[in-house]
Every structure is written in structure tokens, then in C-alpha cells.
């Protein structure tokens, strides 16, 4: 539920307005970066837990979302600009350093922040996606971005479909039109359809989805995360008869209200920069993440499933990976589906720094 004792503030960061929710008035700062299609409210379970643990927890409305600025140019959402916004929030709140935590698309932003600005971000936690270097998404077959993401996307999708990130980035605006046609239905089915509460196909019951042979993993991606020509992304999702127990109606309404106010164009613009992100991160390729790090995934989470190659090879690139956790019976919305586990893991990691 919305908390009246959270401090809400709008700061200037990297030339933009950034709205933040803050819990805790003192202690080391922990910056929380959400993903698609959420907001700073995604961290409502973590804000109080971190504050109670002695930390100053700061959840951002990432650029393009919520009450933060929504730049017009898609390139303004390239990862270096998003990292600069994170740095700007730390500085605007009077801090020199912070731990950075990210979920979904917020995870590669957090990893990149710790990778490229370890002077500011002294530790990192990636939730759903492990470190993917300049490729960011840690995709199978090319987990650390040795080739352009668009090439990897095409190889994953095959000839009769497009990877969902390419669909989201389509310059015709087809994804925006699909989502805006019934935003409530899209968001509701997205939360449910990518959670552990949505049923698996019978042939997948009992299968360890987090350790699939590459051939079967690619088949799964084509079935679950690609959009076939003439269809929309919603065809991959399921609409629930009732909301799952971890998602109450008020929380869902908050996300939908924020997206209805700001629209989907800016959130989708993040996805247009896959190749540009790859280019601007080129100078860092081959250098490791040096700060203390942790990964948290879910055994039913799409990101955890497709990133298995990157997860198994993290120690090649993340030199101080202190823990890698896979939460059982957990889908994509990890901080909300299993908040107690996430909070415990975060606090244990933070206390060890």
C-alpha cells in the first residue's frame, strides 16, 4: 500500500527531473532501479525492510516512467544516460556513494553503473538478469555481447518471428499501439503471465528451466518471448481469472495509473537502444566488474531462464560475486512475488560489505 511516511522528492539528475521514494533518514544509501513496466513503487516491500535494517533506501522512477521526465529522443534512454541519472540522484541526495540494485531492465542498468562507475556504486545486486557486459541482456549463445544485440535477437527468433525486444523497438510503434489499446489488460496479463502463478505447459512440468540444453532453451525462447508475424506480444501472456496472492488490486492500480498518465512511448524507447548501448559500452568490454556483487533469480523467471550461460560464467567477469540465489516457485516479479526472501538476501549481502 502507499506509505505516508515515505519521503517523496523530485531531484534534478543528468538534466532531467527524477522522482524518488525514500525510506530511512540515515545509514548507507541503497539505490533501487525498477524495470518494465513498473515504477519506484515496485520496491514497496523493500523500502521499509531496508530502512529498518539501517539503510537509506531510495527507489527511483526511472527516466521515462512515473513522475520523472520523459525525454522525447529515444537515444536519451541509452544506458550511459540512465547510469548518469543514477549518479545524479546519488549526488542530489548529498551522497558520495551508494549500493545499486536493479530488477528486469533495471538490472543491466545497475550492473552497468557498477561496471563503469565503481567510484560511485560500491556494490551491486542484479535481480532477474546477471551481468551481460555490453550485450546487457545476457542472452544465450552470446551472453556477454560479443556481437550486436540485433544479430543475436534475429538468431534467437528465427525466420517467422521477432524477439520481443525488437518488437518493442519497432519504429512503426506497433507495440505501443497494442499496449495502449487496452493498457489495463496488458499490464494485468503481463504481471500474471510472467509470474510463477501462471501454469506451465504440461510438457514443461517438472523440468529444470534454469538449466536447459541450448537447443531446448532456444525453442523455449521462441515459444515464450518471441512475437510471431501478424501477432502481438499479448498472445504470449495469460489473463488471470483472479489476481495472484502477491498482487493486490491497489498495487496493480498504482502501476496502471502511472502508465496511463505517462503513456508507453517512453518506457518502450528504452528498447530502441540495444545496438547503441552495445556501441557506447565498447570501451569497457573486457574489463571486469570489480565491486562486491550478488545475483537473485527465480526458477520460473524468464530472465533467469534465458541467462543461464551468463550465470554459469559470471566468475569470468564479476570478480567479487558473493552469492547467486535462485528462488524456487518464483516468476519474473521477484521482489514482489517473494519479498521476504529478497529482503533477507539483500540485508545479508549489505551487512557483509
mmCIF file of C-alpha atoms in Angstrom:
data_model
loop_
_atom_site.group_PDB
_atom_site.id
_atom_site.type_symbol
_atom_site.label_atom_id
_atom_site.label_comp_id
_atom_site.label_asym_id
_atom_site.label_seq_id
_atom_site.Cartn_x
_atom_site.Cartn_y
_atom_site.Cartn_z
ATOM 1 C CA UNK A 1 0.000 0.000 0.000
ATOM 2 C CA UNK A 2 1.191 3.599 -0.467
ATOM 3 C CA UNK A 3 3.087 4.731 2.603
ATOM 4 C CA UNK A 4 2.544 8.192 4.027
ATOM 5 C CA UNK A 5 5.834 8.043 5.935
ATOM 6 C CA UNK A 6 7.975 7.557 2.836
ATOM 7 C CA UNK A 7 9.625 10.777 1.761
ATOM 8 C CA UNK A 8 8.815 11.640 -1.840
ATOM 9 C CA UNK A 9 11.108 14.055 -3.576
ATOM 10 C CA UNK A 10 11.884 15.238 -7.088
ATOM 11 C CA UNK A 11 15.534 15.982 -7.861
ATOM 12 C CA UNK A 12 17.473 17.151 -10.881
ATOM 13 C CA UNK A 13 19.707 14.404 -12.246
ATOM 14 C CA UNK A 14 21.538 14.392 -15.582
ATOM 15 C CA UNK A 15 19.442 17.339 -16.733
ATOM 16 C CA UNK A 16 16.135 15.628 -16.007
ATOM 17 C CA UNK A 17 13.524 15.571 -13.280
ATOM 18 C CA UNK A 18 13.703 12.319 -11.300
ATOM 19 C CA UNK A 19 11.066 11.393 -8.745
ATOM 20 C CA UNK A 20 12.179 9.208 -5.837
ATOM 21 C CA UNK A 21 10.573 7.455 -2.878
ATOM 22 C CA UNK A 22 12.834 7.334 0.194
ATOM 23 C CA UNK A 23 12.640 5.251 3.365
ATOM 24 C CA UNK A 24 15.154 5.788 6.142
ATOM 25 C CA UNK A 25 16.797 9.073 7.059
ATOM 26 C CA UNK A 26 20.321 7.834 7.725
ATOM 27 C CA UNK A 27 22.681 4.984 7.027
ATOM 28 C CA UNK A 28 24.385 3.868 3.817
ATOM 29 C CA UNK A 29 22.400 4.579 0.660
ATOM 30 C CA UNK A 30 20.834 1.803 -1.432
ATOM 31 C CA UNK A 31 19.551 2.918 -4.846
ATOM 32 C CA UNK A 32 16.744 0.797 -6.330
ATOM 33 C CA UNK A 33 16.182 0.711 -10.114
ATOM 34 C CA UNK A 34 12.965 -0.824 -11.485
ATOM 35 C CA UNK A 35 12.288 -2.298 -14.905
ATOM 36 C CA UNK A 36 9.476 -2.538 -17.454
ATOM 37 C CA UNK A 37 6.613 -1.656 -16.999
ATOM 38 C CA UNK A 38 6.822 -0.557 -13.370
ATOM 39 C CA UNK A 39 7.911 2.380 -11.206
ATOM 40 C CA UNK A 40 9.582 3.191 -7.898
ATOM 41 C CA UNK A 41 6.556 1.579 -6.245
ATOM 42 C CA UNK A 42 7.874 -1.805 -7.420
ATOM 43 C CA UNK A 43 10.122 -1.697 -4.360
ATOM 44 C CA UNK A 44 7.391 -1.084 -1.768
ATOM 45 C CA UNK A 45 8.272 -4.298 0.066
ATOM 46 C CA UNK A 46 11.978 -3.486 0.117
ATOM 47 C CA UNK A 47 11.854 0.181 1.139
ATOM 48 C CA UNK A 48 10.682 -0.416 4.705
ATOM 49 C CA UNK A 49 12.792 -3.544 5.198
ATOM 50 C CA UNK A 50 15.961 -1.742 4.141
ATOM 51 C CA UNK A 51 15.142 1.281 6.303
ATOM 52 C CA UNK A 52 14.513 -0.975 9.288
ATOM 53 C CA UNK A 53 17.887 -2.577 8.640
ATOM 54 C CA UNK A 54 19.651 0.765 8.975
ATOM 55 C CA UNK A 55 19.880 1.853 5.347
ATOM 56 C CA UNK A 56 18.684 4.863 3.400
ATOM 57 C CA UNK A 57 16.633 3.197 0.679
ATOM 58 C CA UNK A 58 15.943 5.286 -2.430
ATOM 59 C CA UNK A 59 13.657 3.978 -5.183
ATOM 60 C CA UNK A 60 13.733 5.892 -8.474
ATOM 61 C CA UNK A 61 11.049 6.450 -11.039
ATOM 62 C CA UNK A 62 13.480 5.693 -13.840
ATOM 63 C CA UNK A 63 13.615 8.235 -16.698
ATOM 64 C CA UNK A 64 10.531 7.774 -18.864
ATOM 65 C CA UNK A 65 8.418 6.397 -16.019
ATOM 66 C CA UNK A 66 6.129 7.629 -13.266
ATOM 67 C CA UNK A 67 6.677 11.238 -12.257
ATOM 68 C CA UNK A 68 10.149 11.503 -13.783
ATOM 69 C CA UNK A 69 10.999 13.320 -17.010
ATOM 70 C CA UNK A 70 10.196 11.646 -20.311
ATOM 71 C CA UNK A 71 12.715 12.865 -22.895
ATOM 72 C CA UNK A 72 11.495 12.853 -26.483
ATOM 73 C CA UNK A 73 14.583 11.421 -28.205
ATOM 74 C CA UNK A 74 14.842 7.620 -27.905
ATOM 75 C CA UNK A 75 18.635 7.875 -27.652
ATOM 76 C CA UNK A 76 18.176 9.782 -24.389
ATOM 77 C CA UNK A 77 17.362 6.375 -22.871
ATOM 78 C CA UNK A 78 20.684 4.762 -23.795
ATOM 79 C CA UNK A 79 22.308 3.069 -20.855
ATOM 80 C CA UNK A 80 25.030 5.669 -20.307
ATOM 81 C CA UNK A 81 22.330 8.323 -19.857
ATOM 82 C CA UNK A 82 20.427 6.084 -17.438
ATOM 83 C CA UNK A 83 23.611 5.491 -15.436
ATOM 84 C CA UNK A 84 24.230 9.245 -15.408
ATOM 85 C CA UNK A 85 20.732 9.729 -13.991
ATOM 86 C CA UNK A 86 21.547 7.248 -11.219
ATOM 87 C CA UNK A 87 24.775 9.107 -10.446
ATOM 88 C CA UNK A 88 22.830 12.375 -10.425
ATOM 89 C CA UNK A 89 20.330 11.039 -7.888
ATOM 90 C CA UNK A 90 23.137 9.947 -5.555
ATOM 91 C CA UNK A 91 24.734 13.377 -5.782
ATOM 92 C CA UNK A 92 21.433 15.279 -5.479
ATOM 93 C CA UNK A 93 20.695 13.462 -2.234
ATOM 94 C CA UNK A 94 24.024 14.545 -0.792
ATOM 95 C CA UNK A 95 25.773 11.172 -1.011
ATOM 96 C CA UNK A 96 29.141 10.244 -2.464
ATOM 97 C CA UNK A 97 28.472 6.533 -2.898
ATOM 98 C CA UNK A 98 25.625 4.026 -2.978
ATOM 99 C CA UNK A 99 24.900 0.364 -3.421
ATOM 100 C CA UNK A 100 22.820 -0.094 -6.586
ATOM 101 C CA UNK A 101 20.103 -2.737 -7.025
ATOM 102 C CA UNK A 102 18.202 -3.379 -10.248
ATOM 103 C CA UNK A 103 15.406 -5.657 -11.434
ATOM 104 C CA UNK A 104 14.390 -6.533 -15.013
ATOM 105 C CA UNK A 105 15.772 -3.792 -17.315
ATOM 106 C CA UNK A 106 16.887 -2.044 -14.137
ATOM 107 C CA UNK A 107 19.335 -4.908 -13.582
ATOM 108 C CA UNK A 108 21.562 -4.181 -16.620
ATOM 109 C CA UNK A 109 21.390 -0.502 -15.677
ATOM 110 C CA UNK A 110 22.609 -1.396 -12.178
ATOM 111 C CA UNK A 111 25.300 -3.749 -13.488
ATOM 112 C CA UNK A 112 26.477 -1.100 -15.962
ATOM 113 C CA UNK A 113 26.518 1.549 -13.245
ATOM 114 C CA UNK A 114 28.760 -0.609 -11.055
ATOM 115 C CA UNK A 115 30.876 -1.635 -14.076
ATOM 116 C CA UNK A 116 31.501 1.877 -15.409
ATOM 117 C CA UNK A 117 31.248 3.983 -12.223
ATOM 118 C CA UNK A 118 32.672 1.916 -9.347
ATOM 119 C CA UNK A 119 33.764 5.190 -7.779
ATOM 120 C CA UNK A 120 30.084 5.915 -7.066
ATOM 121 C CA UNK A 121 28.489 2.469 -6.875
ATOM 122 C CA UNK A 122 30.365 0.448 -4.266
ATOM 123 C CA UNK A 123 28.341 -2.766 -4.676
ATOM 124 C CA UNK A 124 25.653 -4.151 -6.998
ATOM 125 C CA UNK A 125 22.731 -6.576 -6.904
ATOM 126 C CA UNK A 126 21.165 -7.773 -10.154
ATOM 127 C CA UNK A 127 17.697 -9.306 -9.861
ATOM 128 C CA UNK A 128 16.428 -11.437 -12.781
ATOM 129 C CA UNK A 129 19.376 -10.690 -15.091
ATOM 130 C CA UNK A 130 23.053 -11.348 -14.321
ATOM 131 C CA UNK A 131 25.887 -9.284 -15.752
ATOM 132 C CA UNK A 132 25.771 -9.264 -19.563
ATOM 133 C CA UNK A 133 28.606 -6.808 -20.343
ATOM 134 C CA UNK A 134 27.941 -4.713 -23.461
ATOM 135 C CA UNK A 135 25.142 -7.092 -24.555
ATOM 136 C CA UNK A 136 23.303 -6.239 -21.307
ATOM 137 C CA UNK A 137 20.541 -8.867 -21.651
ATOM 138 C CA UNK A 138 22.837 -11.923 -21.106
ATOM 139 C CA UNK A 139 21.187 -13.843 -23.953
ATOM 140 C CA UNK A 140 22.022 -17.462 -24.804
ATOM 141 C CA UNK A 141 24.640 -18.005 -27.451
ATOM 142 C CA UNK A 142 26.179 -14.582 -26.816
ATOM 143 C CA UNK A 143 25.860 -13.866 -23.079
ATOM 144 C CA UNK A 144 28.447 -11.086 -22.921
ATOM 145 C CA UNK A 145 27.705 -9.191 -26.117
ATOM 146 C CA UNK A 146 30.454 -10.233 -28.497
ATOM 147 C CA UNK A 147 28.112 -9.427 -31.397
ATOM 148 C CA UNK A 148 25.489 -6.758 -31.915
ATOM 149 C CA UNK A 149 22.279 -7.465 -29.968
ATOM 150 C CA UNK A 150 20.168 -7.161 -33.129
ATOM 151 C CA UNK A 151 22.142 -10.052 -34.640
ATOM 152 C CA UNK A 152 21.589 -12.186 -31.529
ATOM 153 C CA UNK A 153 17.892 -11.253 -31.454
ATOM 154 C CA UNK A 154 17.440 -12.390 -35.069
ATOM 155 C CA UNK A 155 19.207 -15.679 -34.465
ATOM 156 C CA UNK A 156 17.042 -16.400 -31.419
ATOM 157 C CA UNK A 157 13.748 -15.567 -33.142
ATOM 158 C CA UNK A 158 14.255 -17.440 -36.406
ATOM 159 C CA UNK A 159 12.564 -16.544 -39.669
ATOM 160 C CA UNK A 160 8.913 -16.440 -38.628
ATOM 161 C CA UNK A 161 9.077 -14.202 -35.550
ATOM 162 C CA UNK A 162 10.933 -11.351 -33.840
ATOM 163 C CA UNK A 163 12.432 -11.315 -30.369
ATOM 164 C CA UNK A 164 10.145 -9.306 -28.093
ATOM 165 C CA UNK A 165 12.744 -6.556 -27.598
ATOM 166 C CA UNK A 166 12.824 -5.955 -31.361
ATOM 167 C CA UNK A 167 9.018 -5.884 -31.354
ATOM 168 C CA UNK A 168 9.037 -3.313 -28.550
ATOM 169 C CA UNK A 169 11.582 -1.247 -30.501
ATOM 170 C CA UNK A 170 9.780 -1.380 -33.851
ATOM 171 C CA UNK A 171 9.800 2.225 -35.201
ATOM 172 C CA UNK A 172 6.241 1.818 -36.510
ATOM 173 C CA UNK A 173 5.031 1.910 -32.902
ATOM 174 C CA UNK A 174 3.196 -1.405 -33.214
ATOM 175 C CA UNK A 175 3.928 -2.391 -29.596
ATOM 176 C CA UNK A 176 2.790 0.982 -28.269
ATOM 177 C CA UNK A 177 -0.465 0.704 -30.209
ATOM 178 C CA UNK A 178 -1.083 -2.811 -28.918
ATOM 179 C CA UNK A 179 -0.478 -1.833 -25.303
ATOM 180 C CA UNK A 180 -2.335 1.469 -25.397
ATOM 181 C CA UNK A 181 -5.410 -0.216 -26.902
ATOM 182 C CA UNK A 182 -6.116 -1.829 -23.513
ATOM 183 C CA UNK A 183 -3.391 -0.891 -21.070
ATOM 184 C CA UNK A 184 -5.128 -2.442 -18.074
ATOM 185 C CA UNK A 185 -5.446 -5.799 -19.809
ATOM 186 C CA UNK A 186 -1.826 -5.698 -20.988
ATOM 187 C CA UNK A 187 -0.374 -4.855 -17.568
ATOM 188 C CA UNK A 188 -2.596 -7.334 -15.749
ATOM 189 C CA UNK A 189 -1.780 -10.186 -18.121
ATOM 190 C CA UNK A 190 1.899 -9.251 -18.049
ATOM 191 C CA UNK A 191 2.108 -9.448 -14.279
ATOM 192 C CA UNK A 192 0.205 -12.715 -14.164
ATOM 193 C CA UNK A 193 1.537 -14.325 -17.328
ATOM 194 C CA UNK A 194 5.194 -13.871 -16.375
ATOM 195 C CA UNK A 195 4.690 -14.928 -12.748
ATOM 196 C CA UNK A 196 5.025 -18.385 -11.245
ATOM 197 C CA UNK A 197 1.249 -18.457 -10.775
ATOM 198 C CA UNK A 198 0.589 -18.894 -14.494
ATOM 199 C CA UNK A 199 0.504 -22.611 -15.396
ATOM 200 C CA UNK A 200 3.291 -24.204 -17.374
ATOM 201 C CA UNK A 201 2.523 -26.280 -20.469
ATOM 202 C CA UNK A 202 2.155 -29.937 -19.437
ATOM 203 C CA UNK A 203 5.362 -30.924 -21.216
ATOM 204 C CA UNK A 204 7.348 -28.437 -19.082
ATOM 205 C CA UNK A 205 6.093 -29.612 -15.695
ATOM 206 C CA UNK A 206 8.951 -30.918 -13.567
ATOM 207 C CA UNK A 207 11.633 -29.633 -15.958
ATOM 208 C CA UNK A 208 14.516 -27.593 -14.508
ATOM 209 C CA UNK A 209 14.049 -24.488 -16.629
ATOM 210 C CA UNK A 210 17.165 -22.857 -15.206
ATOM 211 C CA UNK A 211 19.479 -25.481 -16.737
ATOM 212 C CA UNK A 212 18.235 -26.359 -20.207
ATOM 213 C CA UNK A 213 20.363 -27.597 -23.119
ATOM 214 C CA UNK A 214 20.912 -24.704 -25.541
ATOM 215 C CA UNK A 215 18.737 -26.272 -28.238
ATOM 216 C CA UNK A 216 15.756 -26.549 -25.906
ATOM 217 C CA UNK A 217 16.432 -23.134 -24.395
ATOM 218 C CA UNK A 218 16.182 -21.506 -27.835
ATOM 219 C CA UNK A 219 12.955 -23.420 -28.506
ATOM 220 C CA UNK A 220 11.578 -22.122 -25.206
ATOM 221 C CA UNK A 221 12.567 -18.520 -26.043
ATOM 222 C CA UNK A 222 10.864 -18.765 -29.441
ATOM 223 C CA UNK A 223 7.689 -20.018 -27.777
ATOM 224 C CA UNK A 224 7.667 -17.704 -24.755
ATOM 225 C CA UNK A 225 9.459 -14.466 -25.680
ATOM 226 C CA UNK A 226 9.161 -14.029 -29.443
ATOM 227 C CA UNK A 227 6.315 -12.418 -31.376
ATOM 228 C CA UNK A 228 5.170 -14.247 -34.491
ATOM 229 C CA UNK A 229 4.446 -12.143 -37.549
ATOM 230 C CA UNK A 230 0.885 -10.867 -37.507
ATOM 231 C CA UNK A 231 0.504 -11.343 -33.747
ATOM 232 C CA UNK A 232 1.112 -9.176 -30.685
ATOM 233 C CA UNK A 233 3.090 -9.762 -27.522
ATOM 234 C CA UNK A 234 -0.126 -10.361 -25.572
ATOM 235 C CA UNK A 235 -0.524 -13.669 -27.411
ATOM 236 C CA UNK A 236 2.325 -14.957 -25.203
ATOM 237 C CA UNK A 237 0.545 -13.970 -21.987
ATOM 238 C CA UNK A 238 -2.425 -15.178 -19.982
ATOM 239 C CA UNK A 239 -5.140 -13.083 -18.357
ATOM 240 C CA UNK A 240 -6.000 -14.318 -14.848
ATOM 241 C CA UNK A 241 -9.420 -15.299 -13.554
ATOM 242 C CA UNK A 242 -8.269 -13.655 -10.328
ATOM 243 C CA UNK A 243 -5.133 -11.832 -9.232
ATOM 244 C CA UNK A 244 -2.367 -13.936 -7.680
ATOM 245 C CA UNK A 245 -1.998 -13.575 -3.894
ATOM 246 C CA UNK A 246 1.156 -11.460 -4.133
ATOM 247 C CA UNK A 247 -0.546 -8.814 -6.312
ATOM 248 C CA UNK A 248 -3.415 -6.886 -4.741
ATOM 249 C CA UNK A 249 -5.754 -4.677 -6.738
ATOM 250 C CA UNK A 250 -4.491 -1.422 -5.221
ATOM 251 C CA UNK A 251 -0.891 -2.167 -6.180
ATOM 252 C CA UNK A 252 -1.939 -3.096 -9.711
ATOM 253 C CA UNK A 253 -3.979 0.105 -9.978
ATOM 254 C CA UNK A 254 -0.974 2.196 -8.939
ATOM 255 C CA UNK A 255 1.144 0.779 -11.778
ATOM 256 C CA UNK A 256 -1.647 1.161 -14.320
ATOM 257 C CA UNK A 257 -2.458 4.732 -13.228
ATOM 258 C CA UNK A 258 1.190 5.768 -13.574
ATOM 259 C CA UNK A 259 1.460 4.213 -17.032
ATOM 260 C CA UNK A 260 -1.841 5.703 -18.167
ATOM 261 C CA UNK A 261 -0.596 9.132 -17.102
ATOM 262 C CA UNK A 262 2.754 8.903 -18.856
ATOM 263 C CA UNK A 263 1.941 6.540 -21.700
ATOM 264 C CA UNK A 264 4.037 3.703 -23.100
ATOM 265 C CA UNK A 265 6.195 5.561 -25.626
ATOM 266 C CA UNK A 266 8.986 6.492 -23.208
ATOM 267 C CA UNK A 267 9.209 3.073 -21.476
ATOM 268 C CA UNK A 268 9.358 1.363 -24.864
ATOM 269 C CA UNK A 269 12.047 3.792 -26.046
ATOM 270 C CA UNK A 270 14.495 2.028 -23.716
ATOM 271 C CA UNK A 271 14.367 -0.964 -26.068
ATOM 272 C CA UNK A 272 15.335 1.025 -29.172
ATOM 273 C CA UNK A 273 18.904 1.404 -27.905
ATOM 274 C CA UNK A 274 20.160 -2.198 -27.865
ATOM 275 C CA UNK A 275 22.739 -1.669 -30.607
ATOM 276 C CA UNK A 276 23.571 1.867 -29.431
ATOM 277 C CA UNK A 277 24.171 0.573 -25.898
ATOM 278 C CA UNK A 278 26.478 -2.059 -27.381
ATOM 279 C CA UNK A 279 28.423 0.664 -29.168
ATOM 280 C CA UNK A 280 28.779 3.091 -26.261
ATOM 281 C CA UNK A 281 29.877 0.299 -23.899
ATOM 282 C CA UNK A 282 32.539 -0.932 -26.319
ATOM 283 C CA UNK A 283 35.420 0.782 -24.472
ATOM 284 C CA UNK A 284 34.586 -1.177 -21.313
ATOM 285 C CA UNK A 285 34.385 -4.613 -22.941
ATOM 286 C CA UNK A 286 36.940 -6.984 -21.464
ATOM 287 C CA UNK A 287 37.148 -5.172 -18.140
ATOM 288 C CA UNK A 288 35.535 -6.873 -15.131
ATOM 289 C CA UNK A 289 33.018 -5.757 -12.561
ATOM 290 C CA UNK A 290 35.223 -5.240 -9.513
ATOM 291 C CA UNK A 291 32.807 -4.234 -6.750
ATOM 292 C CA UNK A 292 31.047 -6.788 -4.487
ATOM 293 C CA UNK A 293 28.074 -8.295 -6.321
ATOM 294 C CA UNK A 294 25.090 -10.598 -5.892
ATOM 295 C CA UNK A 295 22.560 -12.132 -8.267
ATOM 296 C CA UNK A 296 18.983 -13.116 -7.384
ATOM 297 C CA UNK A 297 16.806 -15.045 -9.826
ATOM 298 C CA UNK A 298 13.641 -17.122 -9.891
ATOM 299 C CA UNK A 299 13.275 -20.659 -11.190
ATOM 300 C CA UNK A 300 10.264 -19.562 -13.295
ATOM 301 C CA UNK A 301 11.665 -16.141 -14.223
ATOM 302 C CA UNK A 302 12.135 -15.550 -17.957
ATOM 303 C CA UNK A 303 15.369 -13.606 -17.415
ATOM 304 C CA UNK A 304 16.847 -16.209 -15.100
ATOM 305 C CA UNK A 305 15.943 -18.952 -17.573
ATOM 306 C CA UNK A 306 17.412 -17.400 -20.703
ATOM 307 C CA UNK A 307 20.548 -16.095 -18.921
ATOM 308 C CA UNK A 308 21.801 -19.483 -17.710
ATOM 309 C CA UNK A 309 25.012 -19.343 -19.772
ATOM 310 C CA UNK A 310 25.867 -15.928 -18.345
ATOM 311 C CA UNK A 311 25.023 -17.123 -14.823
ATOM 312 C CA UNK A 312 27.261 -20.168 -15.102
ATOM 313 C CA UNK A 313 30.148 -17.998 -16.323
ATOM 314 C CA UNK A 314 29.740 -14.979 -14.028
ATOM 315 C CA UNK A 315 33.065 -15.509 -12.278
ATOM 316 C CA UNK A 316 34.845 -14.788 -15.568
ATOM 317 C CA UNK A 317 33.587 -11.192 -15.485
ATOM 318 C CA UNK A 318 32.326 -10.470 -11.951
ATOM 319 C CA UNK A 319 35.393 -10.740 -9.748
ATOM 320 C CA UNK A 320 33.690 -10.437 -6.359
ATOM 321 C CA UNK A 321 30.426 -12.349 -6.834
ATOM 322 C CA UNK A 322 29.491 -13.153 -3.263
ATOM 323 C CA UNK A 323 26.245 -15.017 -3.815
ATOM 324 C CA UNK A 324 23.972 -16.283 -6.587
ATOM 325 C CA UNK A 325 20.470 -17.245 -5.477
ATOM 326 C CA UNK A 326 17.667 -18.954 -7.419
ATOM 327 C CA UNK A 327 14.343 -18.684 -5.558
ATOM 328 C CA UNK A 328 12.024 -21.690 -6.016
ATOM 329 C CA UNK A 329 8.495 -21.211 -7.369
ATOM 330 C CA UNK A 330 9.294 -17.641 -8.365
ATOM 331 C CA UNK A 331 8.471 -15.929 -11.631
ATOM 332 C CA UNK A 332 9.667 -12.666 -13.105
ATOM 333 C CA UNK A 333 8.367 -10.232 -10.488
ATOM 334 C CA UNK A 334 10.885 -11.411 -7.917
ATOM 335 C CA UNK A 335 10.855 -8.503 -5.392
ATOM 336 C CA UNK A 336 7.065 -8.747 -5.216
ATOM 337 C CA UNK A 337 6.463 -12.480 -5.557
ATOM 338 C CA UNK A 338 8.923 -13.394 -2.780
ATOM 339 C CA UNK A 339 9.688 -10.180 -0.867
ATOM 340 C CA UNK A 340 10.738 -11.906 2.364
ATOM 341 C CA UNK A 341 13.458 -13.901 0.597
ATOM 342 C CA UNK A 342 14.642 -10.881 -1.387
ATOM 343 C CA UNK A 343 14.751 -8.698 1.733
ATOM 344 C CA UNK A 344 16.689 -11.299 3.698
ATOM 345 C CA UNK A 345 19.198 -11.770 0.890
ATOM 346 C CA UNK A 346 19.652 -8.034 0.401
ATOM 347 C CA UNK A 347 20.212 -7.346 4.088
ATOM 348 C CA UNK A 348 22.649 -10.242 4.445
ATOM 349 C CA UNK A 349 24.617 -9.022 1.434
ATOM 350 C CA UNK A 350 24.642 -5.416 2.641
ATOM 351 C CA UNK A 351 25.781 -6.343 6.142
ATOM 352 C CA UNK A 352 28.721 -8.218 4.635
ATOM 353 C CA UNK A 353 30.077 -5.204 2.795
#
